[in-house]
Rosetta silent file (secondary structure, phi, psi, omega in degrees, C-alpha in Angstrom):
SEQUENCE: MFHKPSACSSFPLALLLSFLCSTLWGCAQGGHTGDITNEVVEVEDNLGSNDDVADLDEDIESDVPSDSDDSNSPSDSSGNSTMLNGRCEGNYLFTLASELALIENCREITGSLTFNGVVFESLDLPRLTHIGESLFIHEIQGLNSLAGLSSLEHIGKHLKVTNTVDLESLDGLENLRTIGNELYVTENPDITQIDALRFIREIPGRMMHVSSNPKLQTIDGLESITSVGGSVRIWNNTLITHVDGLRSLVSVGLNSEDYQDLDISYNSSLENLDALINLELVPGTLKIFDNRSLVSIEGLANIRGVGQNFTISDNIGLPNCEAQDLLSSIESDQGVGGEISIEGNSNLENCDN
SCORE:     score description
SCORE:     0.000 S_00000001
   1 L     0.000  149.386 -163.504   53.129  142.855  100.923 S_00000001
   2 E  -109.639  135.513 -176.293   55.762  144.484   99.504 S_00000001
   3 E   -79.723  125.411  177.624   59.097  144.135  101.571 S_00000001
   4 L  -120.701   87.302  163.408   60.922  147.426  102.454 S_00000001
   5 L    -2.268  136.503  171.941   63.699  148.592  104.158 S_00000001
   6 L  -169.292  146.169 -173.285   63.174  150.865  107.196 S_00000001
   7 L   -78.562  168.297 -168.757   65.798  152.312  110.056 S_00000001
   8 L  -106.787  124.266 -168.978   64.831  150.888  113.598 S_00000001
   9 L   -93.498  144.282 -170.632   63.227  153.501  115.317 S_00000001
  10 L   -46.414  153.581 -173.653   65.068  155.321  118.374 S_00000001
  11 L  -170.038  134.739  178.718   63.783  154.622  121.817 S_00000001
  12 L   -54.971  -56.246 -154.208   64.668  155.992  125.285 S_00000001
  13 L   -70.166    5.593  157.919   65.432  153.033  126.855 S_00000001
  14 L    61.198 -125.673 -159.983   68.684  153.125  124.668 S_00000001
  15 H   -58.275  -74.103 -112.226   71.623  150.640  124.144 S_00000001
  16 H   -69.445  -78.104  167.166   69.772  147.542  125.135 S_00000001
  17 H   -47.119  -36.587 -170.187   66.741  147.947  122.816 S_00000001
  18 H   -77.268  -35.572 -137.221   68.859  149.309  120.277 S_00000001
  19 H   -94.715  -54.642 -165.847   71.410  146.454  120.553 S_00000001
  20 H   -70.683  -27.302  165.609   68.327  143.741  120.171 S_00000001
  21 H   -54.093  -51.456 -142.714   66.720  145.823  117.224 S_00000001
  22 H  -109.111   -1.493 -177.920   69.672  145.508  114.855 S_00000001
  23 H  -106.177  -41.249 -177.770   71.321  141.744  116.161 S_00000001
  24 H   -82.539  -56.645 -166.125   67.359  139.870  116.546 S_00000001
  25 H   -90.635  -41.026 -160.633   64.992  141.478  114.051 S_00000001
  26 L    75.850  135.443  179.482   67.463  143.596  111.799 S_00000001
  27 L   -84.454   31.335  164.186   66.980  146.974  110.671 S_00000001
  28 L   -95.010  -42.189 -161.765   66.560  145.870  107.137 S_00000001
  29 L   -81.826  132.553 -154.774   63.479  144.241  108.044 S_00000001
  30 L  -175.276  140.317  177.266   60.135  146.305  107.094 S_00000001
  31 E  -130.391  157.130 -179.692   56.859  145.983  105.347 S_00000001
  32 L  -172.697  111.244  159.455   55.131  148.196  102.979 S_00000001
  33 L   -59.697  110.409 -160.591   52.430  147.936  100.674 S_00000001
  34 L  -122.452  145.239  178.972   52.896  150.490   97.746 S_00000001
  35 L  -108.688  124.447  164.330   50.439  151.044   94.955 S_00000001
  36 L  -130.958   43.997 -175.830   52.256  150.868   92.079 S_00000001
  37 L   -66.568  -19.674 -174.538   49.624  150.431   89.606 S_00000001
  38 L  -112.157   21.003  174.376   50.333  153.324   87.231 S_00000001
  39 L  -106.894  -43.483 -172.528   54.376  152.803   87.686 S_00000001
  40 L   -71.807  -57.625  172.609   55.471  149.789   86.961 S_00000001
  41 L  -133.432  145.860 -174.320   54.641  149.442   83.285 S_00000001
  42 L  -124.843  107.828  116.907   52.996  151.690   80.897 S_00000001
  43 L    36.943   87.624  169.522   51.748  151.266   77.322 S_00000001
  44 L   -41.006  103.541  172.806   52.992  153.384   74.623 S_00000001
  45 H   -45.424  -63.039 -154.122   49.294  155.844   74.379 S_00000001
  46 H   -55.159  -24.063 -170.374   50.169  156.857   70.643 S_00000001
  47 H  -143.161   16.174  164.476   49.757  153.444   69.462 S_00000001
  48 L  -116.122  154.431  171.583   47.430  151.325   72.094 S_00000001
  49 L   -87.018 -167.735  178.180   44.166  151.784   72.235 S_00000001
  50 H   -92.696   -0.617  173.039   42.708  152.676   75.536 S_00000001
  51 H   -68.075  -41.922 -141.944   41.128  149.589   76.232 S_00000001
  52 H   -89.489  -38.312  178.627   44.886  147.877   75.908 S_00000001
  53 H   -89.038   -7.816  179.129   46.017  150.413   78.842 S_00000001
  54 H  -105.967    0.029  151.967   43.337  150.177   80.941 S_00000001
  55 H   -70.490  -31.047 -168.933   43.674  146.174   80.594 S_00000001
  56 H   -77.722  -42.554 -168.648   47.261  146.580   81.479 S_00000001
  57 H   -69.924  -45.720  179.484   46.678  148.895   84.192 S_00000001
  58 H   -61.630  -55.658 -164.908   43.744  146.066   85.832 S_00000001
  59 H   -77.005  -43.107  145.958   46.193  143.375   85.451 S_00000001
  60 H   -26.682  -50.498  155.210   48.943  145.169   87.393 S_00000001
  61 H   -23.990  -74.275 -174.836   46.483  145.917   89.740 S_00000001
  62 L   -67.337   -1.735  154.298   45.836  142.504   90.538 S_00000001
  63 L   -59.707  -51.691 -158.671   49.561  141.884   91.188 S_00000001
  64 L   -92.923  155.631 -164.721   50.143  144.113   94.155 S_00000001
  65 L   -62.169  165.699  177.049   48.945  142.996   97.339 S_00000001
  66 L   -97.468  147.479  160.315   45.636  144.369   99.254 S_00000001
  67 L   -38.336  -42.614  149.422   46.380  146.304  102.345 S_00000001
  68 L   -36.434   -9.067 -159.454   45.269  143.753  104.265 S_00000001
  69 L  -107.228   85.056 -146.076   47.751  141.559  103.458 S_00000001
  70 L  -137.130   32.537 -171.984   50.471  143.293  106.207 S_00000001
  71 L   -85.054  151.189  169.304   51.831  139.962  107.738 S_00000001
  72 L  -106.902  163.712 -157.940   55.175  139.832  108.300 S_00000001
  73 L   -92.763  158.577  170.326   57.724  137.211  107.311 S_00000001
  74 L   -61.428  158.992 -166.769   60.444  135.448  109.580 S_00000001
  75 L  -136.203  139.345  172.010   63.631  137.359  108.826 S_00000001
  76 L   -55.214  146.866 -171.261   67.271  135.474  109.161 S_00000001
  77 L   -54.769   -5.666  172.773   69.731  136.000  111.724 S_00000001
  78 L   -97.128  -12.580 -178.001   71.601  138.781  109.714 S_00000001
  79 L    51.812   46.012  165.196   68.207  140.566  109.314 S_00000001
  80 L   -89.701  -52.954 -168.463   69.044  140.507  105.315 S_00000001
  81 L  -167.655  166.728 -146.732   66.157  139.117  104.304 S_00000001
  82 L  -135.734   69.925 -146.818   62.682  137.836  105.256 S_00000001
  83 L  -130.733  120.562  164.501   63.808  134.384  104.633 S_00000001
  84 E  -121.555  125.254  153.619   63.280  130.790  105.673 S_00000001
  85 L    81.576    3.608 -166.803   65.434  128.046  104.161 S_00000001
  86 L    99.101  -45.185  170.812   66.013  130.165  101.205 S_00000001
  87 E   -94.866  128.021 -148.227   62.523  131.101  100.765 S_00000001
  88 E   -94.242   88.461 -126.185   61.669  134.425  100.728 S_00000001
  89 L   -94.015  140.146  148.755   57.734  134.870  101.628 S_00000001
  90 L    90.725 -168.990 -172.214   55.639  137.865   99.889 S_00000001
  91 E  -112.095  153.724 -170.714   56.404  140.740   97.221 S_00000001
  92 E  -129.201  121.406 -179.479   59.535  142.816   97.418 S_00000001
  93 E  -114.367  125.858  174.004   59.385  146.285   95.547 S_00000001
  94 E  -134.247  147.305 -173.934   62.839  148.410   95.775 S_00000001
  95 L   -95.386  -48.183 -157.142   63.570  152.049   95.076 S_00000001
  96 L  -161.258  160.439 -156.076   67.145  152.207   95.241 S_00000001
  97 H   -66.223  -42.297 -176.967   70.189  149.622   95.086 S_00000001
  98 H   -68.963   10.260 -176.437   71.417  149.433   98.648 S_00000001
  99 H   -81.657  -27.902 -125.666   67.992  147.743   99.545 S_00000001
 100 L  -113.080   43.087  147.311   68.678  144.531   97.681 S_00000001
 101 L   -91.382   17.219 -177.363   70.720  143.241  100.564 S_00000001
 102 L   -83.253  -32.124 -148.844   67.103  142.261  102.024 S_00000001
 103 L  -112.154   13.688 -165.865   66.812  139.473   99.004 S_00000001
 104 L   -65.822  -21.762  178.165   70.448  138.789   98.624 S_00000001
 105 L   -95.966  -13.298  176.078   70.034  135.033  100.027 S_00000001
 106 L   -87.768  168.233 -170.612   66.996  134.024   98.579 S_00000001
 107 L  -109.951  -44.174 -146.490   66.587  130.993   95.923 S_00000001
 108 E  -128.772  132.337  176.159   62.731  131.256   95.879 S_00000001
 109 E  -126.836  117.639 -173.862   60.639  134.771   96.145 S_00000001
 110 L   -68.136  -61.400 -154.396   56.626  133.611   96.162 S_00000001
 111 L   -66.131 -125.832  174.274   55.454  136.849   95.707 S_00000001
 112 L   -85.754 -149.626  163.061   56.394  139.614   92.995 S_00000001
 113 L   178.010  114.037 -172.540   60.403  141.213   92.622 S_00000001
 114 E  -150.781  135.943 -169.964   59.805  144.808   91.098 S_00000001
 115 E  -111.313  155.484  163.282   62.951  147.320   90.494 S_00000001
 116 L  -163.794  112.531 -175.362   61.353  150.605   90.081 S_00000001
 117 L    63.957   11.067  177.297   63.267  153.423   89.166 S_00000001
 118 L   -52.152  156.947  123.498   67.009  151.823   90.914 S_00000001
 119 E   -99.005   93.376 -171.558   69.729  153.436   89.663 S_00000001
 120 L   -82.849  136.248  149.436   72.250  150.191   89.967 S_00000001
 121 L  -102.911    1.008  159.667   75.941  149.908   90.141 S_00000001
 122 L  -168.042  153.276  143.254   75.585  146.242   90.171 S_00000001
 123 L   -53.089   22.947 -124.266   73.174  143.324   90.251 S_00000001
 124 L  -132.318   84.602  154.793   74.250  140.201   91.843 S_00000001
 125 L   -71.454   24.612 -145.441   71.279  137.450   92.624 S_00000001
 126 L   -65.127  -31.220 -158.577   73.172  134.739   91.801 S_00000001
 127 L   -79.571  -25.150 -147.802   71.144  132.073   94.283 S_00000001
 128 L   -75.081  126.541 -179.362   67.563  133.281   93.047 S_00000001
 129 L  -123.611  -38.930 -168.745   66.172  130.560   90.892 S_00000001
 130 E  -121.515  145.615  179.137   62.401  130.720   91.097 S_00000001
 131 E  -133.527  108.131 -173.450   59.904  134.250   91.268 S_00000001
 132 L   -48.367  -39.120 -166.518   56.129  132.650   92.243 S_00000001
 133 L  -123.800 -108.232 -133.393   54.416  135.821   90.172 S_00000001
 134 L  -118.262  177.234  156.793   56.033  138.500   88.295 S_00000001
 135 E  -138.051  103.028 -177.824   59.418  140.094   87.589 S_00000001
 136 E  -102.809  157.591 -160.870   58.789  144.158   86.636 S_00000001
 137 E  -178.862   94.327 -164.982   61.993  145.898   85.715 S_00000001
 138 E  -134.756  129.638  156.687   60.589  149.597   84.895 S_00000001
 139 L    66.878   22.689  165.875   62.974  152.610   84.835 S_00000001
 140 L   -89.235  178.884 -179.841   66.090  151.489   86.069 S_00000001
 141 E  -128.772  152.224  165.124   69.655  152.873   85.117 S_00000001
 142 L   143.471  -53.229 -164.966   72.794  151.582   85.269 S_00000001
 143 L  -105.973  160.121 -169.639   73.016  148.288   83.940 S_00000001
 144 L  -118.830  -16.370 -169.067   73.645  147.291   80.798 S_00000001
 145 L  -150.755  156.137  163.209   72.683  143.507   81.072 S_00000001
 146 L  -113.233   75.648  171.357   70.931  141.506   84.000 S_00000001
 147 L   -77.186  -47.186  162.296   73.875  139.176   84.300 S_00000001
 148 L   -55.323   -1.551 -178.610   73.032  139.220   87.690 S_00000001
 149 L   -94.611   80.746 -159.538   69.797  137.156   87.388 S_00000001
 150 L  -133.318   26.605 -176.724   71.882  134.108   85.737 S_00000001
 151 L  -139.969   -5.506  163.760   70.511  131.612   87.841 S_00000001
 152 L   -86.328  143.481 -177.418   66.731  132.225   87.296 S_00000001
 153 L  -119.892   -2.540 -169.757   64.407  129.613   85.793 S_00000001
 154 E  -156.381  131.685  175.931   61.243  130.221   86.381 S_00000001
 155 E  -122.885  130.449 -174.842   58.675  133.352   86.495 S_00000001
 156 L   -95.281  -19.083 -175.928   54.964  131.892   87.355 S_00000001
 157 L  -116.562 -106.399 -144.128   53.310  135.410   86.098 S_00000001
 158 E  -129.636  157.499 -178.787   54.552  137.901   84.112 S_00000001
 159 E  -132.628  122.693  170.537   58.144  139.383   83.041 S_00000001
 160 E  -138.544  109.396 -173.463   58.080  142.988   82.050 S_00000001
 161 E  -113.790  137.923 -144.658   60.867  145.006   81.432 S_00000001
 162 E  -170.876  120.364  146.318   59.723  148.881   80.342 S_00000001
 163 L    63.410   37.913  167.299   61.336  152.154   80.011 S_00000001
 164 L  -101.839  171.943 -162.304   64.903  151.341   81.054 S_00000001
 165 L  -114.260  171.339 -163.338   67.594  153.339   80.146 S_00000001
 166 L    39.649    9.568  178.940   71.258  151.705   79.573 S_00000001
 167 L   -74.820   96.960  152.254   70.108  148.233   79.573 S_00000001
 168 L   -64.389    0.211 -153.271   71.209  146.687   76.452 S_00000001
 169 L   169.751  158.082 -174.088   70.313  143.388   76.396 S_00000001
 170 L  -118.652   10.733  120.347   68.568  140.715   78.783 S_00000001
 171 L    23.266  111.875  179.488   71.917  139.178   78.798 S_00000001
 172 L   123.326  -35.605 -161.248   71.704  137.279   82.115 S_00000001
 173 L  -116.414   38.955  174.086   68.455  135.404   81.826 S_00000001
 174 L   -81.338   -7.200  165.543   69.456  132.268   79.615 S_00000001
 175 L   -77.449  -17.090  174.207   68.747  130.008   82.578 S_00000001
 176 L   -73.025  133.872  171.757   64.989  131.304   82.256 S_00000001
 177 L  -115.643  -26.652 -157.405   62.512  128.263   81.036 S_00000001
 178 E  -154.086  132.205  171.275   59.100  129.448   82.020 S_00000001
 179 L  -108.180  119.244 -172.417   57.175  132.727   81.516 S_00000001
 180 L  -100.138   21.857 -170.474   53.790  131.457   83.076 S_00000001
 181 L  -164.889  -70.026 -167.749   51.660  134.463   81.689 S_00000001
 182 E  -117.303  131.840 -178.694   52.936  137.685   80.273 S_00000001
 183 E  -121.852   90.285 -165.514   55.991  138.453   78.363 S_00000001
 184 E  -115.685  126.938  172.471   56.326  142.754   77.796 S_00000001
 185 E  -140.058  100.107  175.143   59.808  144.204   76.733 S_00000001
 186 E  -138.071  143.643  147.743   58.450  147.984   75.799 S_00000001
 187 L    52.419   38.346  153.921   59.753  151.510   75.190 S_00000001
 188 L  -110.472  115.441  -86.379   63.664  150.746   76.182 S_00000001
 189 L  -135.224  -43.908  170.929   65.638  153.113   74.428 S_00000001
 190 L  -119.179   35.353  153.677   69.064  150.937   74.428 S_00000001
 191 L   -68.546  112.082  176.602   68.200  147.583   74.107 S_00000001
 192 L   -84.956  -53.768 -167.727   69.590  145.949   70.983 S_00000001
 193 L  -134.449  153.079  160.214   69.173  142.119   71.209 S_00000001
 194 L  -111.080   32.400 -171.832   66.576  139.643   73.271 S_00000001
 195 H   -46.750  -42.177 -162.795   68.690  136.665   72.672 S_00000001
 196 H   -61.150   -5.351  134.207   68.748  135.351   76.447 S_00000001
 197 H   -27.333  -38.412 -156.080   64.954  134.393   75.843 S_00000001
 198 L   -42.382  -28.902 -153.978   66.050  131.985   72.797 S_00000001
 199 L   -87.584  -26.173 -178.311   65.363  128.663   76.038 S_00000001
 200 L   -74.922  134.131 -179.662   61.338  129.784   76.299 S_00000001
 201 L  -103.825    7.956 -174.348   58.906  127.676   74.605 S_00000001
 202 L  -177.303  150.178  166.273   55.526  129.201   75.525 S_00000001
 203 E  -140.043  105.638 -169.490   54.119  131.956   76.774 S_00000001
 204 L   -53.610  -65.358  174.996   51.038  130.395   78.209 S_00000001
 205 L   -66.513 -150.469 -163.607   49.006  133.641   79.156 S_00000001
 206 L   -74.206    6.656 -144.203   47.660  136.512   77.810 S_00000001
 207 E  -178.605  113.075  151.295   50.248  138.462   75.852 S_00000001
 208 E   -93.647  106.027  178.949   53.926  138.431   73.972 S_00000001
 209 E  -114.056  139.314 -174.111   54.346  142.248   73.597 S_00000001
 210 E  -144.820   74.154 -167.803   57.534  143.601   72.052 S_00000001
 211 E  -126.722  169.181  168.607   56.998  147.283   71.285 S_00000001
 212 L    33.203   40.864  169.574   58.901  150.727   70.969 S_00000001
 213 L  -107.539   89.332 -149.236   62.321  149.871   71.570 S_00000001
 214 L   -62.647  -33.100  170.809   64.115  151.875   68.803 S_00000001
 215 L   -98.991   18.885  171.712   67.413  150.231   68.837 S_00000001
 216 L   -86.825  137.357 -166.136   66.393  146.754   68.880 S_00000001
 217 L   -76.463  -43.635  178.390   67.781  144.985   65.842 S_00000001
 218 L  -149.840  155.547 -179.800   65.728  141.331   65.788 S_00000001
 219 L  -117.287   51.687 -174.313   63.523  139.543   68.134 S_00000001
 220 H   -72.986  -30.634 -157.901   65.413  136.261   67.026 S_00000001
 221 H   -43.381  -29.228 -178.976   65.595  135.681   71.008 S_00000001
 222 H   -90.787   34.620 -168.822   61.934  134.468   70.405 S_00000001
 223 H   -69.377  -15.553 -168.168   62.801  131.528   68.440 S_00000001
 224 H  -105.208   -3.509  173.795   62.160  128.837   70.227 S_00000001
 225 L   -61.505  122.115  177.167   58.431  130.162   71.236 S_00000001
 226 L  -110.473  -29.871 -156.823   56.085  127.714   69.560 S_00000001
 227 E  -160.996  121.988 -173.042   52.566  128.708   70.837 S_00000001
 228 E  -105.841  127.473 -163.458   51.294  132.394   72.913 S_00000001
 229 L   -85.940  -47.001 -165.913   48.154  131.399   75.001 S_00000001
 230 L  -121.266 -130.456 -173.904   46.634  134.933   74.107 S_00000001
 231 E   -37.957  144.287  136.343   47.648  138.103   71.959 S_00000001
 232 E  -109.048  116.561 -165.326   51.212  138.634   69.718 S_00000001
 233 E   -95.100   70.323 -149.531   52.045  142.020   69.610 S_00000001
 234 E  -131.677  113.271 -174.418   55.008  143.489   67.731 S_00000001
 235 E  -124.507  145.325  165.241   54.569  147.085   67.817 S_00000001
 236 L    43.574   36.323 -175.040   57.145  150.205   66.635 S_00000001
 237 L   -86.762  135.239 -174.116   60.625  148.612   66.451 S_00000001
 238 L  -115.541  -14.615  162.772   61.823  150.834   64.029 S_00000001
 239 L   -77.629  -18.249  175.271   64.888  148.869   63.073 S_00000001
 240 L   -65.581  155.208 -166.842   63.805  145.511   62.472 S_00000001
 241 L  -122.664  -30.587 -168.901   63.616  144.032   59.232 S_00000001
 242 L  -134.955 -151.613 -174.374   61.865  140.396   59.445 S_00000001
 243 L  -166.747   75.701 -156.085   60.241  139.225   62.096 S_00000001
 244 H   -89.914  -31.302 -150.850   62.592  135.602   61.924 S_00000001
 245 H   -96.847   29.822  161.803   62.600  135.068   65.981 S_00000001
 246 H  -112.403   16.104 -158.971   58.660  134.085   65.471 S_00000001
 247 L   -76.088  -19.837  176.618   59.458  131.214   62.870 S_00000001
 248 L   -76.676  -12.913 -175.546   58.436  128.428   65.436 S_00000001
 249 L   -58.164   97.307 -160.760   55.205  130.161   66.157 S_00000001
 250 L  -119.155  -71.987 -174.735   52.181  127.440   65.246 S_00000001
 251 E  -148.380  170.311 -172.722   49.544  129.194   67.156 S_00000001
 252 L  -127.916  167.263 -173.612   48.325  132.368   69.201 S_00000001
 253 L    38.343   32.071 -164.692   45.156  133.018   71.478 S_00000001
 254 L   -76.326  -32.154 -158.511   44.347  129.887   71.986 S_00000001
 255 L  -101.610  -17.226 -175.603   44.456  129.661   76.245 S_00000001
 256 L   -98.925 -168.336 -156.886   42.259  133.595   76.147 S_00000001
 257 L  -166.386  -31.439 -131.650   38.915  134.742   75.711 S_00000001
 258 L  -147.089  -33.621 -177.140   39.756  137.978   75.341 S_00000001
 259 L  -141.623   84.846  179.926   43.525  138.254   73.692 S_00000001
 260 L  -136.008   37.151  179.874   43.680  136.196   70.734 S_00000001
 261 L  -118.474  169.737 -179.227   44.897  138.484   68.018 S_00000001
 262 E  -103.435  132.084 -143.331   48.054  138.677   65.946 S_00000001
 263 E  -165.415   83.538  177.482   49.193  142.302   65.702 S_00000001
 264 E  -108.309  103.865 -153.710   52.094  143.519   63.800 S_00000001
 265 E  -146.963  148.003  162.864   52.021  147.388   63.344 S_00000001
 266 L    63.293   27.087  156.313   54.138  150.609   63.118 S_00000001
 267 L   -91.571  104.986 -168.313   57.594  148.884   62.115 S_00000001
 268 L   -52.279  -36.869  165.677   58.999  151.099   59.609 S_00000001
 269 L   -81.305   -0.433 -154.177   61.696  148.666   58.528 S_00000001
 270 L   -89.044  124.417 -175.025   59.861  145.641   58.643 S_00000001
 271 L   -77.718  -60.800 -156.000   60.305  143.831   54.875 S_00000001
 272 L  -139.230 -175.152 -163.427   58.571  140.756   55.106 S_00000001
 273 L  -143.440    3.444  174.882   56.671  138.418   57.483 S_00000001
 274 H   -32.515  -27.741  179.348   58.112  135.033   56.006 S_00000001
 275 H   -82.544   -9.566 -173.499   58.714  133.549   59.230 S_00000001
 276 H  -102.935    6.116 -166.891   55.112  133.137   60.226 S_00000001
 277 L   -68.075   -7.781  151.768   54.363  130.596   57.473 S_00000001
 278 L   -54.641  -17.065 -167.738   53.871  127.827   60.525 S_00000001
 279 L  -106.598  141.145  175.615   50.543  129.838   61.923 S_00000001
 280 L  -135.826   11.863  167.724   47.336  128.731   60.345 S_00000001
 281 E  -161.391  130.929  168.496   44.820  130.333   62.912 S_00000001
 282 E  -111.670  110.162 -174.025   44.216  133.556   64.258 S_00000001
 283 L   -78.477  -13.210 -178.020   41.174  133.485   66.534 S_00000001
 284 L  -105.232 -128.726 -155.579   40.904  137.231   67.018 S_00000001
 285 L   -77.519  128.099  167.512   41.943  140.005   65.375 S_00000001
 286 L  -109.157  150.082 -165.621   45.115  139.912   62.052 S_00000001
 287 L  -153.940   84.185 -150.252   46.045  142.794   62.292 S_00000001
 288 E  -139.893   80.121  -69.288   49.240  144.220   59.849 S_00000001
 289 E   179.678   69.521 -170.858   49.096  147.661   60.248 S_00000001
 290 L    87.209   -1.113 -173.787   51.735  150.526   59.128 S_00000001
 291 L   -76.066  130.515 -158.973   54.406  148.800   58.324 S_00000001
 292 L  -119.766   -6.418 -172.297   55.783  151.404   55.515 S_00000001
 293 L  -108.686    9.867 -153.219   58.901  149.000   54.370 S_00000001
 294 L   -98.623  108.654  174.179   56.832  145.668   54.422 S_00000001
 295 L  -104.589    8.216 -175.626   56.466  144.264   50.618 S_00000001
 296 L  -158.782  122.463  148.946   55.421  140.410   51.287 S_00000001
 297 L  -103.250   37.142  175.116   53.101  138.810   53.379 S_00000001
 298 H   -41.453  -51.818 -148.833   53.904  135.477   51.820 S_00000001
 299 H   -59.389  -37.315 -156.731   54.775  134.310   55.333 S_00000001
 300 H   -82.100  -17.450 -165.872   50.625  134.512   56.518 S_00000001
 301 H   -48.628  -19.827  170.591   49.446  132.061   53.433 S_00000001
 302 H   -91.763    2.411 -176.737   48.922  129.036   55.687 S_00000001
 303 L   -52.052  105.209  169.403   46.456  131.337   57.849 S_00000001
 304 L  -100.636  -15.641  178.864   42.512  129.461   57.153 S_00000001
 305 E  -139.281  153.694  160.314   40.673  131.512   59.684 S_00000001
 306 E  -150.124  117.437 -167.887   40.401  134.563   61.691 S_00000001
 307 L   -53.549  -30.372  177.890   38.084  134.652   64.448 S_00000001
 308 L  -130.303 -125.661  173.515   37.518  138.603   64.298 S_00000001
 309 L   -86.160  152.501 -156.629   38.653  141.366   62.118 S_00000001
 310 E  -121.838  125.638  167.426   41.003  141.220   58.930 S_00000001
 311 E  -140.472  149.384  161.279   42.932  144.310   58.761 S_00000001
 312 L  -176.263   89.840 -138.077   45.993  145.009   56.742 S_00000001
 313 L  -133.665  177.594 -178.728   46.001  148.436   55.974 S_00000001
 314 L    30.281   27.211  119.873   48.631  151.350   55.327 S_00000001
 315 L   144.647 -136.212 -108.235   50.968  149.731   54.188 S_00000001
 316 L   -57.258  -45.121 -163.236   52.719  151.731   51.453 S_00000001
 317 L   -76.077  -25.494  173.067   54.809  149.244   50.130 S_00000001
 318 L   -63.911  143.138 -164.491   52.542  146.209   49.915 S_00000001
 319 L   -74.266  156.862  167.817   50.646  145.519   46.987 S_00000001
 320 H   -90.003  -27.036 -179.970   47.000  145.030   47.959 S_00000001
 321 H   -48.724   -6.507  168.182   46.572  142.478   45.534 S_00000001
 322 H  -100.384  -18.124  177.492   48.687  140.049   47.999 S_00000001
 323 H   -77.516  -27.085  173.921   46.419  141.465   50.780 S_00000001
 324 H   -62.227  -57.746  172.869   43.365  140.376   48.498 S_00000001
 325 H   -28.760  -72.332 -165.508   44.960  137.153   47.758 S_00000001
 326 H   -62.456  -35.353  179.870   45.064  136.210   51.192 S_00000001
 327 H   -46.799  -55.110 -173.244   41.510  137.346   52.296 S_00000001
 328 H   -55.002  -21.783 -171.397   40.303  134.724   49.120 S_00000001
 329 H  -103.226  -11.398  159.839   42.100  132.068   50.552 S_00000001
 330 H   -86.914  -26.671  162.754   40.997  132.369   53.974 S_00000001
 331 H   -76.677  -14.471  175.529   37.567  133.071   52.948 S_00000001
 332 L   -68.929   -9.055 -168.789   37.531  130.215   51.070 S_00000001
 333 L  -131.008 -127.057 -159.052   38.480  127.959   53.967 S_00000001
 334 L   -87.807  -18.140  175.232   37.437  128.854   57.853 S_00000001
 335 E    88.552 -169.779  176.161   36.460  132.780   56.901 S_00000001
 336 E  -135.613  134.471  179.562   36.522  136.371   58.990 S_00000001
 337 L   -93.813   -6.881 -174.067   34.558  136.489   61.590 S_00000001
 338 L  -129.445 -165.816  175.471   34.729  140.088   61.711 S_00000001
 339 L   -70.873  166.322  172.590   35.068  143.372   59.747 S_00000001
 340 E  -116.408  132.436 -178.465   37.602  143.558   56.794 S_00000001
 341 E  -144.367   90.277  169.912   39.512  146.598   56.073 S_00000001
 342 L   -96.855  126.606  174.913   42.274  146.323   53.187 S_00000001
 343 L  -161.716 -176.405  172.890   42.728  149.653   52.447 S_00000001
 344 L    75.034  -34.808 -147.650   46.249  152.482   52.310 S_00000001
 345 L  -101.176  172.672 -167.885   48.525  150.341   50.904 S_00000001
 346 L   -39.246  154.082  173.145   50.347  150.102   47.462 S_00000001
 347 L   -81.968  -13.765  176.531   47.733  150.393   44.665 S_00000001
 348 L   -48.690  111.295 -160.112   48.920  147.461   42.453 S_00000001
 349 L  -111.360   24.165  172.798   45.738  145.485   42.456 S_00000001
 350 L  -146.535  132.234 -164.656   47.507  142.330   40.181 S_00000001
 351 L   -95.370  -35.843 -146.708   50.147  140.531   41.730 S_00000001
 352 L   -94.607   14.320  168.523   51.027  138.437   38.405 S_00000001
 353 L   -86.161    0.000    0.000   52.057  142.473   37.108 S_00000001
């Protein structure tokens, strides 16, 4: 269930019951199961396919408890949180900063923690170290960092930071070591860097997705990640000139049957892919599309096989011969399992020239 504060009901028996309500049970205690399927995270429609959006909606829906999950967890004597020895049961959805008192003493949240549309003056959850399921940060305002989450070490499923305003970095997440399923950082107009993620070593689930962050200068905060169990998508980050943050990446798509792609598209300032030199296999689709400043894909030279489609198109500064040379190299090794598209690049056909 989602826990959300609610005022204690007034009652004609007056002072005694009012005193019991505020002292023993706490006026902050309450339960609410909310439908955040279409509000928590949205992937940009102009870049992703309809299948991408449908898959994301399905995933968010799976994180929301069913209406039948309406059991109440024990409250501490202050009434500030549903907790027992610092363990807070269930899912927590907050839309107002004043509601945070409900979890201020939580060390562990067994379900998901969602901030949806919150206008913050401050965020201070210094005791919180573990989130059993997901952390959703969506359409918040007023924070320039996540310093209030400085003790957070583990997220069991998803970390999704989407559509924020004022948030300039993910600073505060430096102690985060594990993300169990997916990392999404998308449509955040003020984020300039994600360096705080530098101690994450793998994303074992289905997706690492960084997109539509117009002030993001680098993705260097991803430099420790060696493997992503599903797809890697770097989309529409207009200022990044390189992907050096992926320099440790050696595998993608090995833990998922449906998400196995490497997709680097719509990054208008991106010049090269040199950091991907350690990557040897793309089990799904390899897609390098509409990166207008891209002049070299030599960083893909060690890829030996592509399981599905091979698309290197509409990169107007990239010589076609580089794409053709890469394709020839892959076909002479493990090959391409799907359709091949090389078009719309620079018409230079002979790289010796």
